[in-house]
Amino acid sequence: MPVLPSACPLDCPDHCSLDVTVEAGKVVRVEDRAANPVTDGFICGKVRRIARHLYGEDRLRYPGIRTGKKGEGRFRRVSWDEALDHVAAKFSAIRARSGGLAILPYYYGGSNGALTQDSTDARLFAYPDYEEAAMIIVWGQNPSASSIHLVPIIRRALDKGARLVVVDPRRTPLAKLAHRHLAVRPGGDLVLALAMARWLFVNGRADEAFLAEHATGVGQFRERAMPWTPEAAAAVTGISAADIEATAAEYAEASPAVIRCGWGLERNRNGGSAVASVIALPAVAGKFGLRGGGYTLSNSAAWKLSPSVDDAEQGGRVINMNNLGE
Ligand code: SF4
């Protein structure tokens, strides 16, 4: 049976290489492919069994046009030609009536914005770089479930002496391994990040030269951070003032230090601001410029270095994805 080289198509940070065994035109087995050092001999169970999804009874295989109300689940099966004509006619009518901006080309990718997802982070940081870090902060992510190849790399970094801090309301497997687990109350990440930024500013640990040369909006960020004394932040986050101060001090001292910012914090109130504040910390503390330092989100785009912040399309409107379909 032919075994074809492939890559995982799922929206996962690890971007595994796969060996796909095909029989009579059908996928019969999916295994890890040795060529990719990050895949490193294992893949997750959901992709190992992906043939069940490919050929599953419930899979959508044909286009359908809704015949009932939304949510009723009533559709009329149509040909692809009819479906595409239907969509094109709707697009044309909407555009003629309200202009092109009335059509939202929605694709999922989180609400992190162009700066954080698969752009700057993917350009500047790849999995092997974690092993160079003296301090790793995993903030709002559970790699043991959603980025499994990062776990052995973090373990190797720990073996080399790295400090590990996990910020997560839950006691995740990595939180159990961490030197410090900050069990932030859900929704408290923004305040925690601002409190750490404040500590850096007021204790003379902000890299003012770096900020002056490379950052914008520093004055406003500092202003927002100032009310969040460790005590004020403790009341909101559920983390003691002493732990907040100790974490900020350790972070200021460690070099290289990296923040792995996950998706947990953005799924909450102030989520966008929380992510923006967390990934501002390496700029405030001057953690860029060293291998193993800075921040990273997903690494799935680390393999193709073509997209850039400069390429991001400008303009358009802001739409809350929670309101889609209303
Ligand atoms: S770990 Fe992620 S990239 Fe690897 S096979 Fe599973 S979903 Fe795909």
XYZ file of C-alpha atoms and ligand atoms in Angstrom:
334
model
C 0.000 0.000 0.000
C 1.372 3.443 -0.852
C 2.500 5.600 2.051
C 2.319 9.273 1.142
C 4.078 12.146 2.893
C 1.695 14.749 4.229
C 1.227 17.438 6.858
C -1.454 17.794 9.479
C -4.245 20.048 8.192
C -5.688 20.897 11.601
C -5.453 24.273 13.281
C -2.862 23.141 15.804
C 0.394 24.833 16.816
C 2.501 21.722 16.226
C 2.122 21.294 12.471
C 3.105 17.616 12.390
C 4.479 15.753 9.409
C 2.488 12.629 8.592
C 2.810 9.327 6.768
C -0.568 8.534 5.230
C -1.225 4.995 4.031
C -3.733 4.829 1.201
C -5.572 1.799 -0.127
C -7.892 1.925 -3.125
C -7.951 5.723 -2.907
C -8.893 5.783 0.777
C -6.885 6.737 3.839
C -6.410 3.648 5.979
C -3.665 4.729 8.378
C -2.088 7.983 9.581
C 1.194 7.949 11.468
C 3.948 10.331 12.445
C 6.614 11.040 9.859
C 10.179 11.030 11.059
C 11.300 13.839 8.745
C 10.049 16.544 11.090
C 12.075 16.914 14.305
C 9.177 18.646 16.076
C 6.809 15.756 15.368
C 9.503 13.629 16.984
C 7.888 10.215 16.719
C 4.344 10.820 17.900
C 1.087 12.442 16.870
C -2.146 12.977 18.739
C -4.982 10.468 18.855
C -7.450 12.612 16.969
C -5.327 12.718 13.827
C -4.169 9.118 14.131
C -7.876 8.250 13.851
C -8.790 10.981 11.369
C -10.040 8.446 8.801
C -13.100 8.006 11.034
C -13.906 11.671 10.506
C -13.104 11.569 6.804
C -15.493 8.705 6.152
C -17.854 9.179 9.089
C -21.617 8.995 8.627
C -22.203 12.495 9.986
C -19.741 14.251 7.729
C -21.212 16.943 5.490
C -20.659 15.764 1.944
C -23.077 17.748 -0.170
C -24.141 21.384 -0.342
C -27.612 22.181 0.916
C -29.823 25.252 0.916
C -31.691 25.938 4.126
C -35.423 25.514 3.789
C -36.459 26.120 7.400
C -35.577 28.578 10.114
C -32.008 28.770 11.420
C -31.403 25.916 13.801
C -34.217 23.717 12.496
C -31.735 21.695 10.469
C -33.870 21.549 7.333
C -31.921 21.690 4.077
C -32.563 20.838 0.448
C -29.696 18.990 -1.198
C -28.477 20.874 -4.271
C -25.713 20.535 -6.840
C -22.469 22.462 -6.427
C -23.418 24.618 -9.409
C -26.721 25.584 -7.829
C -25.054 26.268 -4.483
C -22.348 28.462 -5.998
C -24.877 30.340 -8.166
C -26.993 30.897 -5.067
C -24.078 32.331 -3.072
C -22.874 34.469 -5.991
C -26.356 35.904 -6.503
C -26.624 36.753 -2.786
C -23.180 38.380 -2.812
C -24.068 40.453 -5.871
C -27.360 41.597 -4.366
C -25.799 42.542 -1.020
C -22.928 44.347 -2.690
C -25.282 46.290 -4.957
C -27.470 47.222 -2.004
C -24.913 47.966 0.731
C -21.381 47.825 -0.717
C -18.568 45.288 -0.394
C -17.964 45.874 3.316
C -21.382 44.378 4.033
C -19.902 40.963 3.171
C -17.711 39.449 5.858
C -15.118 36.929 4.643
C -15.056 35.286 8.054
C -12.451 32.716 8.840
C -11.524 31.573 12.262
C -8.226 32.487 13.795
C -8.909 33.871 17.233
C -9.120 37.496 18.179
C -5.445 38.048 18.720
C -4.869 40.292 15.748
C -2.220 40.353 13.069
C 0.627 41.013 15.466
C 0.201 37.887 17.524
C -0.826 35.060 15.271
C 1.475 33.387 12.804
C 3.314 36.571 12.005
C 5.866 38.138 14.310
C 5.820 35.236 16.746
C 6.264 32.645 14.018
C 9.071 34.647 12.449
C 11.029 35.085 15.615
C 10.474 31.886 17.549
C 10.353 28.153 16.841
C 9.932 25.191 19.185
C 13.655 24.382 19.573
C 14.231 27.935 20.842
C 12.436 27.080 24.104
C 15.385 24.991 25.148
C 17.511 28.134 25.225
C 15.219 29.918 27.678
C 16.158 30.462 31.304
C 12.514 31.159 32.135
C 9.337 30.017 30.389
C 5.938 31.454 31.223
C 3.071 29.412 29.780
C 0.123 31.768 29.978
C -3.392 30.513 29.249
C -2.497 27.351 27.406
C -2.492 23.646 28.201
C 0.151 22.197 25.869
C -0.433 18.700 27.228
C -3.764 18.758 25.371
C -3.360 21.278 22.580
C 0.329 21.487 21.728
C 1.645 18.104 22.727
C 5.059 18.388 21.080
C 5.905 21.403 23.177
C 5.773 19.334 26.361
C 8.959 17.274 25.853
C 10.749 20.444 24.744
C 9.722 22.250 27.926
C 10.811 19.214 29.929
C 14.226 19.374 28.268
C 14.419 23.095 29.067
C 13.592 22.270 32.701
C 16.339 19.642 32.731
C 18.733 22.355 31.611
C 17.653 24.511 34.539
C 14.891 26.725 33.133
C 12.275 28.134 35.509
C 8.683 27.375 34.555
C 5.701 29.532 35.481
C 2.196 28.528 34.422
C -0.643 31.045 34.482
C -3.887 29.125 34.328
C -7.010 28.869 36.471
C -6.706 25.098 36.230
C -3.989 22.882 37.598
C -2.872 21.607 34.209
C -0.236 18.869 33.901
C 2.431 21.513 33.236
C 1.178 23.564 36.190
C 1.973 20.538 38.354
C 5.530 20.575 37.000
C 5.954 24.334 37.290
C 8.090 26.138 39.835
C 5.190 28.530 40.219
C 1.549 28.080 39.283
C -0.419 31.320 39.197
C -4.033 30.157 39.322
C -5.519 33.363 38.002
C -9.270 33.817 38.277
C -10.885 33.464 34.835
C -10.866 36.925 33.271
C -8.102 38.213 35.569
C -5.237 37.894 33.070
C -5.368 41.529 31.957
C -4.975 42.769 35.509
C -2.161 40.315 36.209
C -0.255 41.438 33.103
C -0.764 45.109 33.973
C 0.403 44.489 37.539
C 3.566 42.818 36.244
C 4.125 45.715 33.839
C 3.642 48.185 36.689
C 6.200 46.330 38.800
C 8.717 46.555 35.949
C 8.082 50.286 35.481
C 8.185 51.342 39.135
C 11.173 49.177 40.021
C 13.357 50.509 37.239
C 13.290 47.190 35.361
C 11.623 48.508 32.202
C 13.905 48.639 29.181
C 13.235 52.303 28.459
C 15.783 52.456 25.634
C 14.151 49.528 23.825
C 10.694 51.003 24.345
C 11.758 54.433 23.076
C 13.213 52.933 19.934
C 10.738 50.178 19.098
C 7.385 50.648 20.844
C 4.386 52.910 20.455
C 1.709 53.756 23.016
C 4.088 53.211 25.933
C 2.778 56.206 27.897
C -0.794 54.992 27.631
C 0.167 51.454 28.596
C 2.106 52.717 31.612
C -0.871 54.861 32.629
C -3.212 51.847 32.464
C -0.785 49.742 34.469
C -0.205 52.221 37.305
C -3.430 51.596 39.279
C -2.613 47.884 39.522
C -0.493 47.661 42.597
C 0.227 44.073 43.657
C -2.436 44.401 46.359
C -5.093 45.792 43.996
C -4.287 43.075 41.452
C -4.394 40.379 44.126
C -7.989 41.288 44.941
C -9.032 40.795 41.300
C -6.831 37.922 40.201
C -6.902 35.752 43.308
C -3.088 35.592 43.232
C -1.256 36.900 46.268
C 0.577 40.221 46.020
C 3.765 38.417 47.041
C 3.443 35.930 44.170
C 2.783 38.706 41.657
C 5.844 40.624 42.811
C 8.041 37.537 42.934
C 7.018 36.496 39.410
C 7.678 39.969 38.016
C 11.057 40.085 39.761
C 12.033 36.632 38.462
C 10.940 37.620 34.985
C 12.964 40.835 35.116
C 16.034 38.890 36.186
C 15.807 35.869 33.844
C 17.454 35.947 30.453
C 16.497 34.690 27.972
C 12.857 34.615 29.091
C 9.936 33.654 26.891
C 6.186 33.945 27.315
C 4.086 31.318 25.587
C 0.758 33.100 25.256
C -2.170 30.760 24.692
C -5.806 31.100 23.798
C -7.445 30.686 27.178
C -7.200 34.301 28.222
C -8.730 35.731 25.065
C -11.904 33.680 25.562
C -13.045 35.985 28.282
C -13.959 39.555 29.037
C -11.138 41.934 28.097
C -9.583 39.051 26.156
C -8.021 41.160 23.411
C -6.600 43.640 25.917
C -5.295 40.776 28.043
C -3.369 39.265 25.131
C -2.054 42.694 24.115
C -0.836 43.337 27.662
C 0.764 39.920 28.082
C 2.715 40.217 24.860
C 3.726 43.769 25.764
C 5.652 42.394 28.752
C 8.687 41.184 26.736
C 8.942 44.652 25.203
C 8.701 46.377 28.582
C 11.216 43.999 30.158
C 13.568 44.044 27.157
C 13.382 40.333 26.433
C 13.704 40.453 22.661
C 16.930 40.022 20.752
C 18.166 36.775 22.303
C 17.486 33.252 21.116
C 14.998 31.794 23.587
C 13.590 35.178 24.570
C 10.463 37.115 23.626
C 7.027 35.654 23.161
C 5.326 33.092 21.017
C 1.823 32.005 20.251
C 1.150 29.331 17.639
C 4.116 28.017 15.705
C 2.148 26.430 12.910
C 3.262 29.113 10.469
C 6.910 28.903 11.440
C 7.500 26.717 8.409
C 6.502 29.256 5.819
C 7.948 32.640 6.435
C 6.070 34.482 3.732
C 3.293 36.269 5.663
C 4.292 39.411 7.445
C 2.693 42.134 9.449
C 3.267 44.441 6.500
C 1.155 42.212 4.282
C -1.902 42.450 6.501
C -4.789 44.051 4.723
C -5.686 47.404 6.191
C -9.098 48.961 6.644
C -12.461 47.243 6.911
C -14.657 47.011 9.967
C -14.478 45.424 13.378
C -17.013 42.682 14.048
C -17.414 40.629 17.192
C -17.546 36.995 16.136
C -19.843 36.293 19.076
C -22.496 38.303 17.253
C -22.302 36.437 13.960
C -25.614 34.966 12.909
C -27.679 37.279 15.093
S -0.527 17.206 17.470
Fe -1.486 18.848 16.274
S -0.276 18.982 14.373
Fe 0.212 17.010 15.370
S -1.183 15.548 14.435
Fe -2.220 16.291 16.289
S -3.470 18.037 15.600
Fe -1.992 17.592 13.974
